[in-house]
PDB file of C-alpha atoms in Angstrom:
ATOM      1  CA  MET A  29       0.068   0.052   0.015  1.00  0.00           C
ATOM      2  CA  LYS A  30       2.899   2.406   0.887  1.00  0.00           C
ATOM      3  CA  GLU A  31       4.432   1.860  -2.633  1.00  0.00           C
ATOM      4  CA  LEU A  32       1.131   2.735  -4.273  1.00  0.00           C
ATOM      5  CA  ILE A  33       0.782   5.973  -2.312  1.00  0.00           C
ATOM      6  CA  MET A  34       4.500   6.862  -3.139  1.00  0.00           C
ATOM      7  CA  ILE A  35       3.532   6.155  -6.826  1.00  0.00           C
ATOM      8  CA  LEU A  36       0.486   8.357  -6.576  1.00  0.00           C
ATOM      9  CA  ILE A  37       2.305  11.411  -5.208  1.00  0.00           C
ATOM     10  CA  SER A  38       5.341  10.904  -7.399  1.00  0.00           C
ATOM     11  CA  ALA A  39       3.422  10.410 -10.779  1.00  0.00           C
ATOM     12  CA  ALA A  40       0.795  13.155 -10.050  1.00  0.00           C
ATOM     13  CA  LEU A  41       2.955  15.896  -8.411  1.00  0.00           C
ATOM     14  CA  ILE A  42       6.792  15.280  -8.309  1.00  0.00           C
ATOM     15  CA  ASN A  43       7.208  13.736 -11.818  1.00  0.00           C
ATOM     16  CA  ASN A  44       4.060  15.605 -13.266  1.00  0.00           C
ATOM     17  CA  VAL A  45       3.876  14.352 -16.889  1.00  0.00           C
ATOM     18  CA  VAL A  46       3.384  17.734 -18.327  1.00  0.00           C
ATOM     19  CA  LEU A  47       5.202  20.170 -15.975  1.00  0.00           C
ATOM     20  CA  SER A  48       8.265  17.924 -15.144  1.00  0.00           C
ATOM     21  CA  GLN A  49       8.553  15.514 -17.999  1.00  0.00           C
ATOM     22  CA  PHE A  50       7.211  17.806 -20.796  1.00  0.00           C
ATOM     23  CA  LEU A  51       4.891  15.155 -22.273  1.00  0.00           C
ATOM     24  CA  GLY A  52       1.535  16.034 -23.571  1.00  0.00           C
ATOM     25  CA  ILE A  53       2.018  19.650 -24.144  1.00  0.00           C
ATOM     26  CA  CYS A  54      -0.027  19.953 -27.223  1.00  0.00           C
ATOM     27  CA  PRO A  55      -3.435  19.115 -25.558  1.00  0.00           C
ATOM     28  CA  PHE A  56      -2.084  20.909 -22.313  1.00  0.00           C
ATOM     29  CA  LEU A  57      -1.736  24.204 -24.203  1.00  0.00           C
ATOM     30  CA  GLY A  58      -4.534  23.896 -26.717  1.00  0.00           C
ATOM     31  CA  VAL A  59      -7.409  22.780 -24.537  1.00  0.00           C
ATOM     32  CA  SER A  60      -6.615  24.705 -21.426  1.00  0.00           C
ATOM     33  CA  ARG A  61      -8.642  27.957 -22.399  1.00  0.00           C
ATOM     34  CA  LYS A  62     -11.782  27.117 -20.163  1.00  0.00           C
ATOM     35  CA  ILE A  63     -11.867  24.984 -16.945  1.00  0.00           C
ATOM     36  CA  LYS A  64     -14.797  22.939 -18.114  1.00  0.00           C
ATOM     37  CA  THR A  65     -13.119  21.837 -21.498  1.00  0.00           C
ATOM     38  CA  ALA A  66      -9.786  21.283 -19.574  1.00  0.00           C
ATOM     39  CA  ALA A  67     -11.607  19.070 -16.914  1.00  0.00           C
ATOM     40  CA  SER A  68     -13.225  17.022 -19.710  1.00  0.00           C
ATOM     41  CA  MET A  69     -10.064  16.589 -21.487  1.00  0.00           C
ATOM     42  CA  GLY A  70      -8.448  15.483 -18.243  1.00  0.00           C
ATOM     43  CA  ALA A  71     -11.367  13.004 -17.629  1.00  0.00           C
ATOM     44  CA  ALA A  72     -10.886  11.577 -21.198  1.00  0.00           C
ATOM     45  CA  VAL A  73      -7.036  11.301 -20.547  1.00  0.00           C
ATOM     46  CA  ILE A  74      -7.585   9.657 -17.158  1.00  0.00           C
ATOM     47  CA  PHE A  75      -9.853   7.003 -18.818  1.00  0.00           C
ATOM     48  CA  VAL A  76      -7.512   6.391 -21.738  1.00  0.00           C
ATOM     49  CA  ILE A  77      -4.258   6.289 -19.763  1.00  0.00           C
ATOM     50  CA  THR A  78      -5.617   4.140 -17.075  1.00  0.00           C
ATOM     51  CA  ILE A  79      -7.168   1.629 -19.341  1.00  0.00           C
ATOM     52  CA  SER A  80      -4.316   1.678 -21.741  1.00  0.00           C
ATOM     53  CA  SER A  81      -1.838   1.044 -18.861  1.00  0.00           C
ATOM     54  CA  PHE A  82      -3.823  -1.994 -17.817  1.00  0.00           C
ATOM     55  CA  VAL A  83      -4.137  -3.390 -21.400  1.00  0.00           C
ATOM     56  CA  THR A  84      -0.704  -2.785 -22.336  1.00  0.00           C
ATOM     57  CA  SER A  85       0.842  -4.249 -19.135  1.00  0.00           C
ATOM     58  CA  ILE A  86      -1.231  -7.396 -19.755  1.00  0.00           C
ATOM     59  CA  ILE A  87      -0.236  -7.641 -23.416  1.00  0.00           C
ATOM     60  CA  TYR A  88       3.413  -7.055 -22.443  1.00  0.00           C
ATOM     61  CA  GLN A  89       3.398  -9.535 -19.594  1.00  0.00           C
ATOM     62  CA  LEU A  90       1.416 -12.246 -21.199  1.00  0.00           C
ATOM     63  CA  LEU A  91       2.246 -12.044 -24.794  1.00  0.00           C
ATOM     64  CA  LEU A  92       5.273 -10.045 -25.684  1.00  0.00           C
ATOM     65  CA  GLU A  93       7.932 -10.846 -22.989  1.00  0.00           C
ATOM     66  CA  PRO A  94       7.082 -14.582 -22.833  1.00  0.00           C
ATOM     67  CA  GLN A  95       7.321 -14.906 -26.668  1.00  0.00           C
ATOM     68  CA  GLY A  96      10.578 -12.835 -26.934  1.00  0.00           C
ATOM     69  CA  LEU A  97       8.597 -10.081 -28.797  1.00  0.00           C
ATOM     70  CA  SER A  98       9.467  -7.187 -26.452  1.00  0.00           C
ATOM     71  CA  TYR A  99      10.914  -5.236 -29.471  1.00  0.00           C
ATOM     72  CA  LEU A 100       7.295  -4.772 -30.676  1.00  0.00           C
ATOM     73  CA  GLN A 101       6.137  -3.101 -27.546  1.00  0.00           C
ATOM     74  CA  THR A 102       5.915   0.445 -29.061  1.00  0.00           C
ATOM     75  CA  ILE A 103       3.974  -0.647 -32.084  1.00  0.00           C
ATOM     76  CA  VAL A 104       1.514  -2.574 -30.011  1.00  0.00           C
ATOM     77  CA  PHE A 105       1.087   0.030 -27.406  1.00  0.00           C
ATOM     78  CA  ILE A 106       0.342   2.620 -30.199  1.00  0.00           C
ATOM     79  CA  LEU A 107      -2.367   0.408 -31.675  1.00  0.00           C
ATOM     80  CA  VAL A 108      -3.865  -0.264 -28.284  1.00  0.00           C
ATOM     81  CA  ILE A 109      -3.877   3.441 -27.483  1.00  0.00           C
ATOM     82  CA  ALA A 110      -5.318   4.410 -30.913  1.00  0.00           C
ATOM     83  CA  ALA A 111      -8.238   1.783 -30.390  1.00  0.00           C
ATOM     84  CA  LEU A 112      -8.971   3.172 -26.898  1.00  0.00           C
ATOM     85  CA  VAL A 113      -9.224   6.709 -28.129  1.00  0.00           C
ATOM     86  CA  GLN A 114     -11.438   5.640 -31.020  1.00  0.00           C
ATOM     87  CA  PHE A 115     -13.677   4.168 -28.294  1.00  0.00           C
ATOM     88  CA  VAL A 116     -13.736   7.322 -26.299  1.00  0.00           C
ATOM     89  CA  GLU A 117     -14.319   9.450 -29.331  1.00  0.00           C
ATOM     90  CA  MET A 118     -17.387   7.276 -30.430  1.00  0.00           C
ATOM     91  CA  PHE A 119     -18.888   7.351 -26.946  1.00  0.00           C
ATOM     92  CA  LEU A 120     -18.602  11.053 -26.504  1.00  0.00           C
ATOM     93  CA  LYS A 121     -20.090  11.660 -30.199  1.00  0.00           C
ATOM     94  CA  LYS A 122     -22.978   9.561 -29.122  1.00  0.00           C
ATOM     95  CA  PHE A 123     -23.587  10.593 -25.663  1.00  0.00           C
ATOM     96  CA  SER A 124     -22.094  14.021 -25.335  1.00  0.00           C
ATOM     97  CA  GLN A 125     -22.159  15.899 -28.599  1.00  0.00           C
ATOM     98  CA  GLY A 126     -21.434  19.292 -26.893  1.00  0.00           C
ATOM     99  CA  LEU A 127     -18.306  17.909 -25.159  1.00  0.00           C
ATOM    100  CA  TYR A 128     -17.391  16.162 -28.378  1.00  0.00           C
ATOM    101  CA  ASN A 129     -17.506  19.578 -30.310  1.00  0.00           C
ATOM    102  CA  ALA A 130     -15.830  21.509 -27.454  1.00  0.00           C
ATOM    103  CA  LEU A 131     -12.825  19.072 -27.428  1.00  0.00           C
ATOM    104  CA  GLY A 132     -12.722  19.199 -31.219  1.00  0.00           C
ATOM    105  CA  VAL A 133      -9.382  18.183 -32.792  1.00  0.00           C
ATOM    106  CA  TYR A 134      -7.853  17.604 -29.551  1.00  0.00           C
ATOM    107  CA  LEU A 135      -9.691  14.465 -28.755  1.00  0.00           C
ATOM    108  CA  PRO A 136      -8.064  12.581 -31.648  1.00  0.00           C
ATOM    109  CA  LEU A 137      -4.726  13.899 -30.459  1.00  0.00           C
ATOM    110  CA  ILE A 138      -4.986  11.827 -27.409  1.00  0.00           C
ATOM    111  CA  THR A 139      -3.863   8.981 -29.761  1.00  0.00           C
ATOM    112  CA  THR A 140      -0.596  10.903 -30.539  1.00  0.00           C
ATOM    113  CA  ASN A 141      -0.354  12.290 -26.988  1.00  0.00           C
ATOM    114  CA  CYS A 142       3.052  11.231 -26.035  1.00  0.00           C
ATOM    115  CA  ALA A 143       2.183  11.076 -22.405  1.00  0.00           C
ATOM    116  CA  VAL A 144      -0.300   8.114 -23.015  1.00  0.00           C
ATOM    117  CA  LEU A 145       2.600   6.150 -24.841  1.00  0.00           C
ATOM    118  CA  GLY A 146       5.255   7.467 -22.281  1.00  0.00           C
ATOM    119  CA  VAL A 147       3.312   6.041 -19.416  1.00  0.00           C
ATOM    120  CA  ALA A 148       2.979   2.665 -20.991  1.00  0.00           C
ATOM    121  CA  LEU A 149       6.701   2.599 -21.748  1.00  0.00           C
ATOM    122  CA  THR A 150       7.616   3.821 -18.315  1.00  0.00           C
ATOM    123  CA  ASN A 151       5.572   0.989 -16.746  1.00  0.00           C
ATOM    124  CA  VAL A 152       7.472  -1.574 -18.661  1.00  0.00           C
ATOM    125  CA  GLN A 153      10.823   0.099 -17.942  1.00  0.00           C
ATOM    126  CA  ASN A 154      10.102   0.123 -14.259  1.00  0.00           C
ATOM    127  CA  GLY A 155       9.083  -3.404 -14.321  1.00  0.00           C
ATOM    128  CA  TYR A 156       5.703  -2.653 -12.829  1.00  0.00           C
ATOM    129  CA  GLY A 157       3.174  -5.430 -12.555  1.00  0.00           C
ATOM    130  CA  VAL A 158      -0.419  -5.104 -13.898  1.00  0.00           C
ATOM    131  CA  LEU A 159      -1.807  -3.488 -10.680  1.00  0.00           C
ATOM    132  CA  THR A 160       1.094  -1.149 -10.303  1.00  0.00           C
ATOM    133  CA  SER A 161       1.020  -0.204 -13.960  1.00  0.00           C
ATOM    134  CA  THR A 162      -2.612   0.614 -13.708  1.00  0.00           C
ATOM    135  CA  PHE A 163      -2.198   2.667 -10.562  1.00  0.00           C
ATOM    136  CA  ASN A 164       0.719   4.547 -12.187  1.00  0.00           C
ATOM    137  CA  GLY A 165      -1.216   5.374 -15.251  1.00  0.00           C
ATOM    138  CA  PHE A 166      -4.177   6.625 -13.153  1.00  0.00           C
ATOM    139  CA  ALA A 167      -1.865   8.651 -11.028  1.00  0.00           C
ATOM    140  CA  THR A 168      -0.078  10.138 -14.116  1.00  0.00           C
ATOM    141  CA  ALA A 169      -3.379  10.983 -15.640  1.00  0.00           C
ATOM    142  CA  VAL A 170      -4.474  12.755 -12.564  1.00  0.00           C
ATOM    143  CA  GLY A 171      -1.369  14.710 -12.630  1.00  0.00           C
ATOM    144  CA  PHE A 172      -2.107  15.759 -16.192  1.00  0.00           C
ATOM    145  CA  THR A 173      -5.639  16.724 -15.225  1.00  0.00           C
ATOM    146  CA  ILE A 174      -4.257  18.889 -12.271  1.00  0.00           C
ATOM    147  CA  GLY A 175      -1.839  20.543 -14.516  1.00  0.00           C
ATOM    148  CA  ILE A 176      -4.347  21.281 -17.418  1.00  0.00           C
ATOM    149  CA  VAL A 177      -7.174  22.477 -14.948  1.00  0.00           C
ATOM    150  CA  LEU A 178      -4.769  24.840 -13.131  1.00  0.00           C
ATOM    151  CA  MET A 179      -3.639  26.145 -16.509  1.00  0.00           C
ATOM    152  CA  ALA A 180      -7.261  26.769 -17.615  1.00  0.00           C
ATOM    153  CA  GLY A 181      -7.932  28.588 -14.262  1.00  0.00           C
ATOM    154  CA  ILE A 182      -4.991  30.831 -14.610  1.00  0.00           C
ATOM    155  CA  ARG A 183      -5.814  31.516 -18.300  1.00  0.00           C
ATOM    156  CA  GLU A 184      -9.354  32.446 -17.377  1.00  0.00           C
ATOM    157  CA  ARG A 185      -8.101  34.864 -14.673  1.00  0.00           C
ATOM    158  CA  ILE A 186      -5.440  36.512 -16.858  1.00  0.00           C
ATOM    159  CA  GLU A 187      -7.871  36.832 -20.006  1.00  0.00           C
ATOM    160  CA  GLY A 188      -9.110  40.304 -18.940  1.00  0.00           C
ATOM    161  CA  ASN A 189      -5.844  41.492 -17.552  1.00  0.00           C
ATOM    162  CA  ASP A 190      -3.739  44.355 -18.979  1.00  0.00           C
ATOM    163  CA  ILE A 191      -0.909  42.413 -20.469  1.00  0.00           C
ATOM    164  CA  PRO A 192       1.846  44.171 -22.464  1.00  0.00           C
ATOM    165  CA  LYS A 193       1.055  43.624 -26.264  1.00  0.00           C
ATOM    166  CA  SER A 194       4.272  41.624 -26.873  1.00  0.00           C
ATOM    167  CA  PHE A 195       3.071  39.064 -24.231  1.00  0.00           C
ATOM    168  CA  GLN A 196      -0.732  38.846 -25.254  1.00  0.00           C
ATOM    169  CA  GLY A 197      -1.947  35.512 -26.522  1.00  0.00           C
ATOM    170  CA  PHE A 198       0.321  32.567 -26.658  1.00  0.00           C
ATOM    171  CA  PRO A 199       3.523  34.213 -25.122  1.00  0.00           C
ATOM    172  CA  ILE A 200       1.850  34.803 -21.654  1.00  0.00           C
ATOM    173  CA  VAL A 201       0.636  31.157 -21.754  1.00  0.00           C
ATOM    174  CA  LEU A 202       4.087  29.863 -22.359  1.00  0.00           C
ATOM    175  CA  VAL A 203       5.357  32.124 -19.526  1.00  0.00           C
ATOM    176  CA  THR A 204       2.579  30.847 -17.223  1.00  0.00           C
ATOM    177  CA  ALA A 205       3.368  27.190 -17.944  1.00  0.00           C
ATOM    178  CA  GLY A 206       7.139  27.909 -17.178  1.00  0.00           C
ATOM    179  CA  LEU A 207       6.172  29.319 -13.893  1.00  0.00           C
ATOM    180  CA  MET A 208       3.810  26.503 -13.214  1.00  0.00           C
ATOM    181  CA  ALA A 209       6.774  24.050 -13.965  1.00  0.00           C
ATOM    182  CA  ILE A 210       8.956  26.013 -11.633  1.00  0.00           C
ATOM    183  CA  ALA A 211       6.269  25.656  -8.869  1.00  0.00           C
ATOM    184  CA  PHE A 212       5.963  21.937  -9.451  1.00  0.00           C
ATOM    185  CA  ILE A 213       9.820  21.568  -8.887  1.00  0.00           C
ATOM    186  CA  GLY A 214       9.024  22.430  -5.368  1.00  0.00           C
ATOM    187  CA  PHE A 215       7.296  19.115  -4.909  1.00  0.00           C
ATOM    188  CA  SER A 216      10.628  17.267  -5.607  1.00  0.00           C
ATOM    189  CA  GLY A 217      11.673  17.874  -1.899  1.00  0.00           C
ATOM    190  CA  ILE A 218       8.820  15.608  -0.952  1.00  0.00           C
ATOM    191  CA  GLN A 219      10.615  12.350  -1.675  1.00  0.00           C
TER     192      GLN A 219
END
């Protein structure tokens, strides 16, 4: 139990996938304009990363590693992730058209979100079992969600502020992301 708690803290805060490892930057910057959209994207990423961590761990441990096919892990993991994202996209299109439209092009980008693949590969690299891989995936996705929702909240707050012309738009977003990354470095003292 202690190991799972350490994984939760480490994956969500200390080694935050977006702010410490710089994976998943595209949806982080693109979908973080409104808190509601960011939270929805975070929920979709939680689902995809958690399930893909579970499925890829099972495939790796029961099929790839025993058969000596570990070199195929990246290709297999990408296919699993793509299938899961297609499932999420079809589900949202059928049951939540508004959310599907709000996420727009960023929903299919989960397929190419390097954070999703990065978690699956990290699980294999660290030798995690199925339960630990799934928990690490969930914790990492929660960290992504924390980051994107915080960024959305900050972006909503600075939207009406008097910002110098040269910093308006995307430059202030990058400065904000940099400051958030510096703040998350403070969590590294927890270990």
